[in-house]
Amino acid sequence: MTKIRVLVVDDSITVRKRLIEILNRDEKLEVVGEAVDGRQAIELCERLRPDVVTLDLVMPVLNGLAVTEHLMAYCPTPILIVSAATNRGEHFDTYEALAAGALDVLDKPPGAENRAWEQQFIATVKRASRIKVIPHPRAKLSRRRPVNAPVLPVEPAGPSTGPHELVVIGASTGGPSAIREILAGLPPNFPLPILIVLHIGESFAGTFAEWLDGVSPIPVRPARDGEPLPKPGSASVLVAAADRHLELRNGCLHLVHGPERHACRPSIDALFETVARDAGPRAIALLLTGMGKDGASGLKDIRDAGGLTVAQDEASCVVFGMPREAIRLGAASHVLPLGEIAPFLRSLARRT
């Protein structure tokens, strides 16, 4: 049996040894190296070519963000951030690392033995090893696909689409980079409100809207329970809160601590299904890169209700799981490369 080869990077010997111990307990995993700073991490990754790197963010010599940017540009490797971000700046570095190509983020293990955390860590490492990563998504985006990559339209379904009044976006693995690129391609006065659900660890989700606000031309903030959906004409991006489903009912947004959907809270399906019922033909829905199938059936609901639905294409996805499931269900009225989504939204907004 070929084992999954892991490089562990952390400047704390206590944390490093604990991660190695956890990994070595699993017969399908093998720790092939350990690094104590960013420069050593790069050297070992280039020499050992591991299947996965577990990477701390706060380290001497080079921090985890610099390591991620270098590896994804010159030695693309699945990277799992394992870091105890303790302040706003470290949270922002986490999002930058995810935007630079890191696949996922976990908080560092708690002080006492925690079986649930260990199982999640092992499962995330294994999942990361199955993802074929591509070069640095910010610096080398143009290498993902031909400039004139085809757009794949599908015949409309359901009632005719009417004037659009909102955009809803769901994303998971690879989502921070994809969402950032889409928002960067929209004008500051984009006329439709945008609702976003992103799968990310609860301890890191709290500052995601703040980070996104700093890189988006459109104001971004967390959604508030009970607030009315912003009217078309007021540029705004609202992000689902940590550990709460975001739903649209009777023109108002609600944050709901309901059961997890597809092991997720917030769930993309929870938003999309309520948008289908409340806004139907007035909605534009985007399902972006991510593992699993959350959002696929909700995207189908929006399409069946007359909304316009888009799935990100395989070539530009970090993980083609959720969009693939949506396409399989016939939920996508359009399949678009990531780089074509913002221009597509701009063209639709001009017709609104």
PDB file of C-alpha atoms in Angstrom, residues 52-269:
ATOM      1  CA  VAL A  52       0.625  17.145   1.685  1.00  0.00           C
ATOM      2  CA  VAL A  53       2.195  19.918   3.784  1.00  0.00           C
ATOM      3  CA  THR A  54       0.723  20.881   7.168  1.00  0.00           C
ATOM      4  CA  LEU A  55       1.807  24.470   7.653  1.00  0.00           C
ATOM      5  CA  ASP A  56       1.848  26.882  10.580  1.00  0.00           C
ATOM      6  CA  LEU A  57       1.413  30.559   9.667  1.00  0.00           C
ATOM      7  CA  VAL A  58       3.434  32.302  12.375  1.00  0.00           C
ATOM      8  CA  MET A  59       7.041  31.150  11.966  1.00  0.00           C
ATOM      9  CA  PRO A  60      10.565  32.591  11.895  1.00  0.00           C
ATOM     10  CA  VAL A  61      12.586  33.400   8.750  1.00  0.00           C
ATOM     11  CA  LEU A  62       9.569  33.096   6.397  1.00  0.00           C
ATOM     12  CA  ASN A  63       5.979  32.994   7.579  1.00  0.00           C
ATOM     13  CA  GLY A  64       3.360  30.576   6.314  1.00  0.00           C
ATOM     14  CA  LEU A  65       1.904  33.041   3.822  1.00  0.00           C
ATOM     15  CA  ALA A  66       5.296  33.531   2.152  1.00  0.00           C
ATOM     16  CA  VAL A  67       5.831  29.758   2.104  1.00  0.00           C
ATOM     17  CA  THR A  68       2.410  29.188   0.525  1.00  0.00           C
ATOM     18  CA  GLU A  69       3.002  31.795  -2.165  1.00  0.00           C
ATOM     19  CA  HIS A  70       6.411  30.326  -3.019  1.00  0.00           C
ATOM     20  CA  LEU A  71       5.328  26.686  -3.062  1.00  0.00           C
ATOM     21  CA  MET A  72       2.198  27.341  -5.114  1.00  0.00           C
ATOM     22  CA  ALA A  73       4.233  29.296  -7.658  1.00  0.00           C
ATOM     23  CA  TYR A  74       7.223  26.957  -7.965  1.00  0.00           C
ATOM     24  CA  CYS A  75       6.403  23.617  -6.312  1.00  0.00           C
ATOM     25  CA  PRO A  76       2.598  23.227  -6.205  1.00  0.00           C
ATOM     26  CA  THR A  77       1.716  21.000  -3.248  1.00  0.00           C
ATOM     27  CA  PRO A  78      -1.516  20.505  -1.290  1.00  0.00           C
ATOM     28  CA  ILE A  79      -1.204  22.723   1.794  1.00  0.00           C
ATOM     29  CA  LEU A  80      -3.262  22.460   4.975  1.00  0.00           C
ATOM     30  CA  ILE A  81      -2.888  25.479   7.257  1.00  0.00           C
ATOM     31  CA  VAL A  82      -2.763  24.405  10.927  1.00  0.00           C
ATOM     32  CA  SER A  83      -2.487  27.602  12.880  1.00  0.00           C
ATOM     33  CA  ALA A  84      -3.727  29.293  16.056  1.00  0.00           C
ATOM     34  CA  ALA A  85      -4.487  32.738  14.642  1.00  0.00           C
ATOM     35  CA  THR A  86      -4.843  35.009  17.668  1.00  0.00           C
ATOM     36  CA  ASN A  87      -5.378  38.442  16.143  1.00  0.00           C
ATOM     37  CA  ARG A  88      -6.859  40.231  13.152  1.00  0.00           C
ATOM     38  CA  GLY A  89      -3.573  40.341  11.234  1.00  0.00           C
ATOM     39  CA  GLU A  90      -3.013  36.591  11.584  1.00  0.00           C
ATOM     40  CA  HIS A  91      -6.583  35.912  10.447  1.00  0.00           C
ATOM     41  CA  PHE A  92      -5.990  38.092   7.401  1.00  0.00           C
ATOM     42  CA  ASP A  93      -2.774  36.178   6.638  1.00  0.00           C
ATOM     43  CA  THR A  94      -4.836  32.983   6.805  1.00  0.00           C
ATOM     44  CA  TYR A  95      -7.237  34.258   4.144  1.00  0.00           C
ATOM     45  CA  GLU A  96      -4.327  35.474   2.015  1.00  0.00           C
ATOM     46  CA  ALA A  97      -2.776  32.002   2.249  1.00  0.00           C
ATOM     47  CA  LEU A  98      -6.075  30.430   1.181  1.00  0.00           C
ATOM     48  CA  ALA A  99      -6.300  32.935  -1.675  1.00  0.00           C
ATOM     49  CA  ALA A 100      -2.738  32.016  -2.622  1.00  0.00           C
ATOM     50  CA  GLY A 101      -3.606  28.332  -2.972  1.00  0.00           C
ATOM     51  CA  ALA A 102      -3.686  26.685   0.457  1.00  0.00           C
ATOM     52  CA  LEU A 103      -6.565  24.220   0.480  1.00  0.00           C
ATOM     53  CA  ASP A 104      -7.997  24.405   3.982  1.00  0.00           C
ATOM     54  CA  VAL A 105      -7.396  25.681   7.492  1.00  0.00           C
ATOM     55  CA  LEU A 106      -7.661  24.076  10.924  1.00  0.00           C
ATOM     56  CA  ASP A 107      -7.083  25.618  14.312  1.00  0.00           C
ATOM     57  CA  LYS A 108      -4.151  24.095  16.219  1.00  0.00           C
ATOM     58  CA  PRO A 109      -4.980  21.094  18.419  1.00  0.00           C
ATOM     59  CA  PRO A 110      -6.362  21.924  21.852  1.00  0.00           C
ATOM     60  CA  GLY A 111      -4.111  21.401  24.859  1.00  0.00           C
ATOM     61  CA  ALA A 112      -5.725  18.180  26.022  1.00  0.00           C
ATOM     62  CA  GLU A 113      -6.176  15.103  23.867  1.00  0.00           C
ATOM     63  CA  ASN A 114      -9.178  15.628  21.630  1.00  0.00           C
ATOM     64  CA  ARG A 115     -10.300  12.637  19.576  1.00  0.00           C
ATOM     65  CA  ALA A 116     -12.743  14.643  17.466  1.00  0.00           C
ATOM     66  CA  TRP A 117     -10.043  17.145  16.447  1.00  0.00           C
ATOM     67  CA  GLU A 118      -7.600  14.334  15.650  1.00  0.00           C
ATOM     68  CA  GLN A 119     -10.126  12.579  13.420  1.00  0.00           C
ATOM     69  CA  GLN A 120     -10.891  15.831  11.627  1.00  0.00           C
ATOM     70  CA  PHE A 121      -7.166  16.490  11.138  1.00  0.00           C
ATOM     71  CA  ILE A 122      -6.517  13.022   9.694  1.00  0.00           C
ATOM     72  CA  ALA A 123      -9.556  13.249   7.409  1.00  0.00           C
ATOM     73  CA  THR A 124      -8.547  16.707   6.161  1.00  0.00           C
ATOM     74  CA  VAL A 125      -4.982  15.591   5.406  1.00  0.00           C
ATOM     75  CA  LYS A 126      -6.275  12.608   3.437  1.00  0.00           C
ATOM     76  CA  ARG A 127      -8.770  14.754   1.572  1.00  0.00           C
ATOM     77  CA  ALA A 128      -6.080  17.305   0.693  1.00  0.00           C
ATOM     78  CA  SER A 129      -3.826  14.571  -0.691  1.00  0.00           C
ATOM     79  CA  ARG A 130      -6.467  13.700  -3.304  1.00  0.00           C
ATOM     80  CA  ILE A 131      -6.625  17.216  -4.728  1.00  0.00           C
ATOM     81  CA  LYS A 132      -4.519  17.986  -7.768  1.00  0.00           C
ATOM     82  CA  VAL A 133      -3.291  21.509  -7.100  1.00  0.00           C
ATOM     83  CA  ILE A 134      -2.380  24.000  -9.797  1.00  0.00           C
ATOM     84  CA  PRO A 135       0.209  26.804  -9.848  1.00  0.00           C
ATOM     85  CA  HIS A 136      -0.297  29.975  -7.820  1.00  0.00           C
ATOM     86  CA  PRO A 137      -3.866  31.083  -8.554  1.00  0.00           C
ATOM     87  CA  ARG A 138      -3.049  34.776  -8.328  1.00  0.00           C
ATOM     88  CA  ALA A 139       0.220  34.889 -10.241  1.00  0.00           C
ATOM     89  CA  LYS A 140      -0.443  32.150 -12.769  1.00  0.00           C
ATOM     90  CA  LEU A 141      -4.183  32.197 -13.296  1.00  0.00           C
ATOM     91  CA  SER A 142      -3.787  32.542 -17.054  1.00  0.00           C
ATOM     92  CA  ARG A 143      -2.134  29.107 -17.210  1.00  0.00           C
ATOM     93  CA  ARG A 144      -5.228  27.306 -15.965  1.00  0.00           C
ATOM     94  CA  ARG A 145      -7.131  27.484 -19.218  1.00  0.00           C
ATOM     95  CA  PRO A 146      -6.931  28.922 -22.733  1.00  0.00           C
ATOM     96  CA  VAL A 147      -7.786  32.618 -22.954  1.00  0.00           C
ATOM     97  CA  ASN A 148     -10.716  31.777 -25.198  1.00  0.00           C
ATOM     98  CA  ALA A 149     -11.990  28.856 -23.143  1.00  0.00           C
ATOM     99  CA  PRO A 150     -15.534  28.062 -24.254  1.00  0.00           C
ATOM    100  CA  VAL A 151     -18.572  28.976 -22.199  1.00  0.00           C
ATOM    101  CA  LEU A 152     -21.012  26.098 -22.057  1.00  0.00           C
ATOM    102  CA  PRO A 153     -24.626  27.368 -22.094  1.00  0.00           C
ATOM    103  CA  VAL A 154     -27.503  25.043 -21.311  1.00  0.00           C
ATOM    104  CA  GLU A 155     -31.079  25.500 -22.482  1.00  0.00           C
ATOM    105  CA  PRO A 156     -33.201  27.488 -19.992  1.00  0.00           C
ATOM    106  CA  ALA A 157     -35.458  25.614 -17.591  1.00  0.00           C
ATOM    107  CA  GLY A 158     -38.519  26.745 -15.651  1.00  0.00           C
ATOM    108  CA  PRO A 159     -40.269  30.079 -16.160  1.00  0.00           C
ATOM    109  CA  SER A 160     -38.608  32.892 -18.074  1.00  0.00           C
ATOM    110  CA  THR A 161     -36.079  34.848 -16.052  1.00  0.00           C
ATOM    111  CA  GLY A 162     -37.186  38.304 -15.003  1.00  0.00           C
ATOM    112  CA  PRO A 163     -35.261  41.410 -13.923  1.00  0.00           C
ATOM    113  CA  HIS A 164     -32.516  40.362 -11.532  1.00  0.00           C
ATOM    114  CA  GLU A 165     -32.542  41.643  -7.960  1.00  0.00           C
ATOM    115  CA  LEU A 166     -29.804  39.708  -6.168  1.00  0.00           C
ATOM    116  CA  VAL A 167     -26.762  37.452  -6.575  1.00  0.00           C
ATOM    117  CA  VAL A 168     -26.079  34.489  -4.284  1.00  0.00           C
ATOM    118  CA  ILE A 169     -22.708  32.736  -4.159  1.00  0.00           C
ATOM    119  CA  GLY A 170     -21.704  29.447  -2.547  1.00  0.00           C
ATOM    120  CA  ALA A 171     -18.139  28.152  -2.282  1.00  0.00           C
ATOM    121  CA  SER A 172     -15.939  25.809  -0.272  1.00  0.00           C
ATOM    122  CA  THR A 173     -12.358  24.618  -0.888  1.00  0.00           C
ATOM    123  CA  GLY A 174     -10.665  27.240  -3.062  1.00  0.00           C
ATOM    124  CA  GLY A 175     -13.493  29.653  -2.349  1.00  0.00           C
ATOM    125  CA  PRO A 176     -11.633  32.639  -0.845  1.00  0.00           C
ATOM    126  CA  SER A 177      -9.527  33.031  -3.990  1.00  0.00           C
ATOM    127  CA  ALA A 178     -12.491  32.525  -6.337  1.00  0.00           C
ATOM    128  CA  ILE A 179     -14.749  34.955  -4.470  1.00  0.00           C
ATOM    129  CA  ARG A 180     -11.981  37.515  -4.294  1.00  0.00           C
ATOM    130  CA  GLU A 181     -11.425  37.321  -8.045  1.00  0.00           C
ATOM    131  CA  ILE A 182     -15.117  37.693  -8.853  1.00  0.00           C
ATOM    132  CA  LEU A 183     -15.594  40.712  -6.589  1.00  0.00           C
ATOM    133  CA  ALA A 184     -12.404  42.316  -7.904  1.00  0.00           C
ATOM    134  CA  GLY A 185     -13.910  42.146 -11.391  1.00  0.00           C
ATOM    135  CA  LEU A 186     -17.061  44.053 -10.415  1.00  0.00           C
ATOM    136  CA  PRO A 187     -17.406  47.855 -10.264  1.00  0.00           C
ATOM    137  CA  PRO A 188     -17.823  49.646  -6.918  1.00  0.00           C
ATOM    138  CA  ASN A 189     -21.377  50.586  -7.950  1.00  0.00           C
ATOM    139  CA  PHE A 190     -22.454  47.060  -8.958  1.00  0.00           C
ATOM    140  CA  PRO A 191     -26.229  47.416  -8.583  1.00  0.00           C
ATOM    141  CA  LEU A 192     -27.251  44.017  -7.186  1.00  0.00           C
ATOM    142  CA  PRO A 193     -26.839  42.907  -3.551  1.00  0.00           C
ATOM    143  CA  ILE A 194     -24.640  39.818  -3.178  1.00  0.00           C
ATOM    144  CA  LEU A 195     -25.070  37.115  -0.519  1.00  0.00           C
ATOM    145  CA  ILE A 196     -22.165  34.733   0.170  1.00  0.00           C
ATOM    146  CA  VAL A 197     -21.876  31.404   1.963  1.00  0.00           C
ATOM    147  CA  LEU A 198     -18.348  30.049   2.384  1.00  0.00           C
ATOM    148  CA  HIS A 199     -17.367  26.830   4.151  1.00  0.00           C
ATOM    149  CA  ILE A 200     -14.567  27.709   6.561  1.00  0.00           C
ATOM    150  CA  GLY A 201     -13.661  26.795  10.137  1.00  0.00           C
ATOM    151  CA  GLU A 202     -15.683  28.633  12.777  1.00  0.00           C
ATOM    152  CA  SER A 203     -12.657  30.147  14.510  1.00  0.00           C
ATOM    153  CA  PHE A 204     -11.553  31.772  11.235  1.00  0.00           C
ATOM    154  CA  ALA A 205     -14.968  32.713   9.832  1.00  0.00           C
ATOM    155  CA  GLY A 206     -15.532  35.712  12.086  1.00  0.00           C
ATOM    156  CA  THR A 207     -13.107  37.999  10.245  1.00  0.00           C
ATOM    157  CA  PHE A 208     -13.685  36.700   6.716  1.00  0.00           C
ATOM    158  CA  ALA A 209     -16.084  39.534   5.836  1.00  0.00           C
ATOM    159  CA  GLU A 210     -13.608  42.092   7.186  1.00  0.00           C
ATOM    160  CA  TRP A 211     -10.767  40.632   5.107  1.00  0.00           C
ATOM    161  CA  LEU A 212     -12.943  40.484   2.011  1.00  0.00           C
ATOM    162  CA  ASP A 213     -14.014  44.105   2.550  1.00  0.00           C
ATOM    163  CA  GLY A 214     -10.356  45.086   2.361  1.00  0.00           C
ATOM    164  CA  VAL A 215      -9.831  43.463  -1.039  1.00  0.00           C
ATOM    165  CA  SER A 216     -13.227  44.123  -2.651  1.00  0.00           C
ATOM    166  CA  PRO A 217     -14.281  47.295  -4.486  1.00  0.00           C
ATOM    167  CA  ILE A 218     -17.799  46.712  -3.098  1.00  0.00           C
ATOM    168  CA  PRO A 219     -18.431  47.099   0.660  1.00  0.00           C
ATOM    169  CA  VAL A 220     -18.564  43.744   2.474  1.00  0.00           C
ATOM    170  CA  ARG A 221     -19.985  43.021   5.925  1.00  0.00           C
ATOM    171  CA  PRO A 222     -21.574  40.130   7.855  1.00  0.00           C
ATOM    172  CA  ALA A 223     -25.298  39.593   7.336  1.00  0.00           C
ATOM    173  CA  ARG A 224     -27.490  40.603  10.285  1.00  0.00           C
ATOM    174  CA  ASP A 225     -30.428  38.589  11.537  1.00  0.00           C
ATOM    175  CA  GLY A 226     -33.763  40.081  10.525  1.00  0.00           C
ATOM    176  CA  GLU A 227     -32.435  42.789   8.222  1.00  0.00           C
ATOM    177  CA  PRO A 228     -34.194  43.418   4.886  1.00  0.00           C
ATOM    178  CA  LEU A 229     -32.446  42.266   1.740  1.00  0.00           C
ATOM    179  CA  PRO A 230     -30.801  45.397   0.290  1.00  0.00           C
ATOM    180  CA  LYS A 231     -32.649  46.822  -2.685  1.00  0.00           C
ATOM    181  CA  PRO A 232     -31.083  46.801  -6.167  1.00  0.00           C
ATOM    182  CA  GLY A 233     -29.038  49.918  -6.708  1.00  0.00           C
ATOM    183  CA  SER A 234     -27.206  49.782  -3.368  1.00  0.00           C
ATOM    184  CA  ALA A 235     -23.820  48.097  -3.775  1.00  0.00           C
ATOM    185  CA  SER A 236     -23.348  45.613  -0.936  1.00  0.00           C
ATOM    186  CA  VAL A 237     -21.948  42.163  -0.193  1.00  0.00           C
ATOM    187  CA  LEU A 238     -23.303  40.286   2.839  1.00  0.00           C
ATOM    188  CA  VAL A 239     -21.549  37.198   4.214  1.00  0.00           C
ATOM    189  CA  ALA A 240     -23.110  34.366   6.227  1.00  0.00           C
ATOM    190  CA  ALA A 241     -22.126  34.333   9.896  1.00  0.00           C
ATOM    191  CA  ALA A 242     -20.085  31.553  11.453  1.00  0.00           C
ATOM    192  CA  ASP A 243     -22.111  28.509  12.542  1.00  0.00           C
ATOM    193  CA  ARG A 244     -25.416  29.947  11.261  1.00  0.00           C
ATOM    194  CA  HIS A 245     -27.388  29.158   8.127  1.00  0.00           C
ATOM    195  CA  LEU A 246     -28.194  32.262   6.095  1.00  0.00           C
ATOM    196  CA  GLU A 247     -31.777  32.214   4.785  1.00  0.00           C
ATOM    197  CA  LEU A 248     -34.009  34.608   2.850  1.00  0.00           C
ATOM    198  CA  ARG A 249     -37.658  34.735   3.872  1.00  0.00           C
ATOM    199  CA  ASN A 250     -40.240  37.381   2.994  1.00  0.00           C
ATOM    200  CA  GLY A 251     -37.550  39.729   1.783  1.00  0.00           C
ATOM    201  CA  CYS A 252     -35.532  39.548   5.018  1.00  0.00           C
ATOM    202  CA  LEU A 253     -32.334  37.741   5.974  1.00  0.00           C
ATOM    203  CA  HIS A 254     -32.299  35.302   8.864  1.00  0.00           C
ATOM    204  CA  LEU A 255     -29.407  33.626  10.694  1.00  0.00           C
ATOM    205  CA  VAL A 256     -30.550  30.190  11.809  1.00  0.00           C
ATOM    206  CA  HIS A 257     -28.795  27.691  14.072  1.00  0.00           C
ATOM    207  CA  GLY A 258     -30.489  24.734  12.400  1.00  0.00           C
ATOM    208  CA  PRO A 259     -29.132  21.220  11.837  1.00  0.00           C
ATOM    209  CA  GLU A 260     -26.017  20.916   9.684  1.00  0.00           C
ATOM    210  CA  ARG A 261     -26.578  20.227   6.011  1.00  0.00           C
ATOM    211  CA  HIS A 262     -23.935  18.040   4.317  1.00  0.00           C
ATOM    212  CA  ALA A 263     -21.947  18.438   7.572  1.00  0.00           C
ATOM    213  CA  CYS A 264     -21.943  22.201   7.024  1.00  0.00           C
ATOM    214  CA  ARG A 265     -23.328  25.187   8.895  1.00  0.00           C
ATOM    215  CA  PRO A 266     -23.708  27.597   7.166  1.00  0.00           C
ATOM    216  CA  SER A 267     -24.949  25.497   4.269  1.00  0.00           C
ATOM    217  CA  ILE A 268     -25.159  26.718   0.692  1.00  0.00           C
ATOM    218  CA  ASP A 269     -28.307  24.658   0.121  1.00  0.00           C
TER     219      ASP A 269
END
